[in-house]
Amino acid sequence: MNKLNFSLFLFLITFFHLRLADAQEIERQLLFWENRTINIGTILEENGVVEVEFFGLNQTDSVIFIRDIVTDCGCTTADYSQDTIYQSKIGSVKVNFDPDHRGGAFTKMIIVRTNQDIYGDTLYLQGFNIPFPDDLGNAYPHRIQDVGFRLSAVNMGNVYTNEPKSKFIEIFNFSYEKLMLPDSINNHPEFLNVSLIPQTVEPNQRGLIELKYDGHHRNDFGYVEDVLMLNFESKPEPVALRLMANIFEHFEPVPKSLEKVVPRLGINDVEIDLKDINANNVVNRKIKLSNQGQEELIIRKMISNCECMKVVADKAVLQSGESTDLEITFDPKGRRGIDHKHINIFSNDPVNPIRTIVIRSMIK
């Protein structure tokens, strides 16, 4: 076979396979699933098997037969309501997850094969499983009025203003009384919603405190601390825990064409070297802040990582092209050697909503 004929042969073979693949894709008819992913949230191992149900609509012009269902783990089993789903009818797949000794976040895959889909349609079951500890004393070392916690404080991590953040806190009831949070009493701040799962935690049983933290209603930025008060009915006093969070304003991505239009915070010096300074002398510096965008710039908050440093701006709102002085006052009293301080500025600049100024010095 000469080179030309061989090339033509390869082209025909490749063309044939592509056409065959296209035909298979065209013939593939899928169920329309109400949800392809179901998240069952945080679960406790001792509560046993969790069941969820996926609903699929046959909106094709053919009858769909479920041939088999395959899962990627022995801890997950699945069955279907009926094997024949007629046009415009709904079928369902029930999935059972057994959390026995499987801790942490999980994603389980369920493949549904039908007569119209030779590849199989993929569904997902997600959640977070908490195994039952072997040693309750070590697992819940922090006890407040016989309510056991893993940690003495709750850290919500990064919270954004566009949507509340949820977190589940394990508790263990070491007392002889039931734990309940009354629905009628809610003395939590507006930004915090607290609920108990289950609503009644029996003696020597585990439960979950679900916290929903709304960064928008907290109306602050950066690192913040509060006190979480749990008013259990059976306790003479509220159970109090430290509650921490880092709050950030949420911004949608800014198109390149609008980067000069939106508010832009300009800082004429982000690294200041005070060089050698005396521990007994207060140091003052001024730097210039400006709005380099076309829309109004709002300085939300300015914080430093030390009470020894104060920052004050003449203006918090800058129009396009406007500037203001930021006055920095540093009291190095009681400090010695190489020193680094940081100032964080939060603004409505969507490209750089947090800017950091570094202050270096050698204190003698």
XYZ file of C-alpha atoms in Angstrom:
364
model
C 0.000 0.000 0.000
C 1.507 3.313 -1.053
C 1.767 6.327 1.254
C -1.239 8.133 -0.284
C -3.522 5.111 -0.017
C -2.381 4.453 3.570
C -3.166 8.051 4.572
C -6.594 7.757 2.973
C -7.198 4.516 4.841
C -6.329 6.128 8.198
C -8.626 9.067 7.431
C -11.562 6.761 6.657
C -10.997 4.726 9.833
C -10.808 7.886 11.974
C -13.901 9.337 10.290
C -15.820 6.095 10.866
C -14.983 6.054 14.603
C -15.936 9.714 15.034
C -19.260 9.141 13.323
C -19.863 6.089 15.517
C -19.075 8.110 18.662
C -21.407 10.888 17.506
C -24.159 8.369 16.895
C -23.736 6.938 20.390
C -23.943 10.408 21.921
C -27.112 11.160 19.948
C -28.707 7.866 21.041
C -27.898 8.531 24.704
C -31.102 9.623 26.497
C -30.902 10.517 30.173
C -33.353 10.940 32.989
C -33.837 14.504 34.214
C -32.814 14.401 37.879
C -34.284 16.763 40.445
C -30.860 16.737 42.154
C -27.696 15.059 40.927
C -25.964 15.782 44.235
C -27.493 15.456 47.696
C -25.579 16.682 50.741
C -26.784 15.094 53.976
C -24.686 17.441 56.109
C -22.966 16.353 59.314
C -24.016 13.003 60.762
C -23.158 11.026 63.891
C -22.088 7.416 63.449
C -24.271 6.079 66.276
C -27.440 7.291 64.524
C -26.957 4.545 61.950
C -27.831 4.281 58.269
C -28.959 7.441 56.459
C -31.356 7.140 53.510
C -31.858 9.678 50.720
C -33.896 9.542 47.527
C -33.047 10.822 44.043
C -35.993 11.553 41.735
C -35.647 11.274 37.955
C -38.124 12.365 35.264
C -38.352 10.634 31.896
C -38.849 13.525 29.493
C -37.653 11.586 26.444
C -39.883 10.045 23.785
C -38.949 6.487 24.799
C -39.512 4.167 27.747
C -36.474 3.981 30.044
C -35.570 0.749 31.833
C -33.179 0.868 34.788
C -30.834 -2.078 34.260
C -28.548 -1.773 37.269
C -27.071 0.633 39.824
C -23.402 0.616 40.792
C -21.873 2.374 43.826
C -18.200 3.012 44.509
C -18.232 1.837 48.138
C -19.622 -1.070 50.147
C -20.910 1.497 52.664
C -23.373 2.763 50.051
C -26.230 0.682 48.661
C -28.928 1.708 46.216
C -32.259 0.463 44.906
C -34.956 1.864 42.615
C -38.705 2.321 42.960
C -39.478 0.666 39.636
C -37.367 -0.551 36.751
C -39.666 0.872 34.040
C -40.131 4.627 33.740
C -42.585 5.677 31.059
C -42.602 8.976 29.228
C -43.347 11.976 31.510
C -43.252 9.707 34.582
C -40.970 9.945 37.628
C -38.849 7.178 39.076
C -36.652 7.254 42.146
C -33.405 5.782 43.390
C -33.047 5.248 47.146
C -29.511 5.371 48.495
C -28.471 4.141 51.949
C -25.202 5.261 53.538
C -23.770 3.325 56.490
C -21.377 5.597 58.432
C -19.779 2.751 60.413
C -16.253 3.958 61.444
C -15.859 6.135 58.362
C -14.919 9.607 59.574
C -14.595 12.934 57.818
C -15.952 14.413 54.612
C -17.164 11.954 51.979
C -18.470 11.910 48.418
C -20.068 8.688 47.195
C -20.751 8.020 43.521
C -23.868 6.216 42.295
C -24.023 5.169 38.619
C -27.484 4.450 37.165
C -27.420 2.390 33.950
C -30.452 2.213 31.683
C -31.399 0.822 28.281
C -31.050 4.345 26.851
C -27.696 5.130 28.484
C -24.893 2.600 28.012
C -22.401 4.740 29.961
C -24.479 5.258 33.079
C -25.749 8.457 34.667
C -23.807 9.627 37.755
C -25.300 10.830 41.053
C -23.417 11.945 44.167
C -24.051 11.630 47.894
C -22.017 13.983 50.092
C -21.694 14.721 53.789
C -19.456 14.727 56.843
C -19.389 11.770 59.233
C -18.275 11.916 62.878
C -17.316 8.484 64.273
C -18.151 7.600 67.867
C -14.998 8.001 69.994
C -13.502 5.102 71.927
C -12.592 7.318 74.904
C -15.232 9.937 75.732
C -13.064 11.663 78.341
C -10.251 12.290 75.875
C -12.618 13.123 73.031
C -14.526 15.822 74.972
C -11.995 17.201 77.492
C -13.629 20.607 77.936
C -16.613 20.313 80.266
C -18.915 23.155 81.209
C -21.761 22.152 83.550
C -21.382 18.518 82.414
C -21.621 19.437 78.729
C -18.529 18.118 76.938
C -16.816 19.885 74.036
C -13.793 18.975 71.933
C -12.434 22.550 72.149
C -12.878 25.435 74.548
C -13.701 27.861 71.714
C -15.498 27.875 68.359
C -13.636 29.190 65.319
C -15.910 29.906 62.348
C -12.889 30.574 60.112
C -13.425 32.861 57.111
C -16.958 34.241 56.843
C -18.101 36.256 53.818
C -20.869 38.830 53.732
C -22.798 37.338 50.805
C -24.148 34.294 52.668
C -24.245 32.865 56.215
C -21.723 30.200 57.126
C -22.786 27.033 58.964
C -20.751 24.987 61.392
C -21.569 21.941 63.522
C -20.146 21.630 67.038
C -20.085 18.251 68.780
C -21.305 18.026 72.349
C -21.627 15.137 74.792
C -24.158 15.131 77.602
C -22.257 13.855 80.654
C -25.110 14.827 83.008
C -28.186 12.883 84.186
C -30.577 15.408 82.648
C -31.740 15.978 79.102
C -30.286 18.867 77.107
C -32.713 21.138 75.249
C -32.551 24.628 73.777
C -35.953 26.313 74.185
C -37.421 27.726 70.974
C -39.196 30.511 72.819
C -35.990 32.037 74.195
C -33.548 33.481 71.717
C -31.138 35.926 73.249
C -28.516 35.374 70.574
C -27.386 38.371 68.498
C -29.044 38.975 65.137
C -26.096 37.581 63.175
C -26.174 34.188 64.923
C -28.716 31.363 64.684
C -28.290 28.423 67.068
C -30.062 25.059 67.013
C -29.609 21.661 68.681
C -29.607 18.366 66.732
C -31.506 16.383 67.875
C -33.776 18.773 69.716
C -33.319 16.676 72.873
C -29.965 15.133 73.760
C -30.431 12.323 76.264
C -28.004 11.690 79.157
C -24.762 10.017 78.000
C -25.570 10.787 74.372
C -24.013 12.993 71.702
C -25.551 15.908 69.877
C -24.668 18.696 67.475
C -24.929 22.438 67.891
C -25.552 23.998 64.478
C -24.358 27.590 64.169
C -25.336 29.837 61.275
C -23.140 32.928 61.287
C -24.228 35.877 59.117
C -21.209 38.041 58.323
C -23.374 40.775 56.776
C -25.379 41.295 59.972
C -22.239 41.092 62.133
C -21.373 44.432 60.481
C -17.634 44.239 61.032
C -14.494 43.159 59.180
C -11.371 41.226 59.998
C -10.879 39.178 63.146
C -13.772 39.463 65.621
C -14.629 37.728 68.881
C -17.961 37.182 70.611
C -19.368 34.990 73.368
C -21.661 32.122 72.386
C -24.323 31.640 75.088
C -26.075 28.249 75.111
C -29.180 28.471 77.326
C -29.921 24.809 78.018
C -33.206 24.367 79.907
C -31.734 22.045 82.530
C -28.761 24.292 83.361
C -28.865 27.012 86.035
C -26.583 29.263 83.968
C -25.825 29.621 80.251
C -22.951 27.574 78.875
C -20.525 30.136 77.449
C -17.893 29.627 74.723
C -15.580 31.997 72.847
C -16.726 32.513 69.267
C -14.198 33.702 66.682
C -14.432 34.594 62.999
C -12.593 36.379 60.178
C -15.114 38.463 58.235
C -14.516 39.517 54.645
C -16.700 41.478 52.257
C -17.740 39.502 49.197
C -17.171 40.979 45.745
C -18.024 39.545 42.353
C -15.080 39.268 39.935
C -14.343 42.581 38.204
C -13.981 42.495 34.403
C -10.686 43.860 33.103
C -12.545 46.649 31.322
C -13.943 47.970 34.639
C -10.808 47.860 36.776
C -10.251 51.611 36.327
C -13.920 52.417 36.910
C -14.574 50.703 40.250
C -13.232 52.217 43.514
C -9.472 51.665 43.800
C -7.495 52.329 46.963
C -4.075 53.854 46.328
C -1.395 53.895 49.052
C 1.746 55.889 48.411
C 3.895 53.720 50.722
C 3.019 50.179 51.823
C 6.401 49.490 53.446
C 7.691 51.973 56.010
C 11.120 51.581 57.606
C 11.405 53.670 60.770
C 15.036 52.507 61.115
C 16.539 53.085 64.596
C 14.059 54.438 67.139
C 14.133 54.950 70.899
C 11.801 52.850 73.059
C 10.901 55.957 75.054
C 9.851 58.085 72.081
C 6.471 57.928 70.346
C 6.837 57.943 66.555
C 4.384 59.597 64.125
C 4.195 59.112 60.372
C 1.765 60.179 57.656
C 1.068 58.413 54.394
C -1.288 59.302 51.576
C -4.416 57.321 50.678
C -6.216 58.062 47.412
C -9.074 56.922 45.227
C -7.638 55.916 41.855
C -10.987 54.720 40.487
C -13.973 56.608 39.113
C -16.536 55.467 41.691
C -16.746 56.443 45.360
C -14.216 54.751 47.650
C -15.258 53.869 51.211
C -12.695 52.902 53.846
C -14.544 50.323 55.932
C -12.078 49.660 58.717
C -8.417 50.046 59.696
C -6.782 47.765 62.250
C -3.247 47.055 63.420
C -1.803 43.920 64.981
C -0.768 45.758 68.149
C -2.470 48.101 70.596
C 0.787 50.089 70.559
C -0.097 51.378 67.082
C -2.958 53.762 66.341
C -4.177 54.692 62.851
C -6.504 57.564 61.972
C -7.611 58.802 58.526
C -8.914 62.331 57.934
C -11.641 61.003 55.632
C -13.377 57.636 55.263
C -15.088 58.436 51.932
C -13.073 59.553 48.903
C -14.444 60.647 45.555
C -12.624 59.929 42.305
C -9.112 61.437 42.414
C -9.486 62.570 46.029
C -6.871 61.787 48.696
C -6.497 61.895 52.483
C -3.786 61.576 55.109
C -3.438 58.439 57.210
C -1.703 59.248 60.482
C 0.195 56.422 62.179
C 1.213 56.683 65.848
C 3.558 54.024 67.230
C 4.459 53.797 70.922
C 7.450 51.380 71.221
C 7.561 51.536 75.026
C 8.702 48.232 76.571
C 9.944 46.812 73.243
C 13.444 46.034 72.045
C 15.188 44.800 68.916
C 13.861 44.194 65.387
C 10.144 44.959 65.218
C 7.475 44.441 62.542
C 3.925 45.775 62.693
C 1.066 45.514 60.210
C -1.893 47.724 59.386
C -4.824 46.237 57.458
C -7.167 48.556 55.575
C -10.591 47.215 54.511
C -12.347 49.125 51.729
C -14.923 48.677 48.969
C -12.151 48.290 46.397
C -13.357 45.030 44.756
C -9.962 44.260 43.211
C -7.973 44.604 46.467
C -10.492 44.836 49.338
C -7.759 44.378 51.962
C -4.484 46.294 51.769
C -1.601 45.812 54.204
C 0.981 48.354 55.327
C 4.167 47.002 56.938
C 6.005 49.059 59.596
C 9.598 48.023 60.337
C 11.924 49.376 63.005
C 14.941 48.685 65.216
C 13.988 49.624 68.779
C 16.778 50.594 71.166
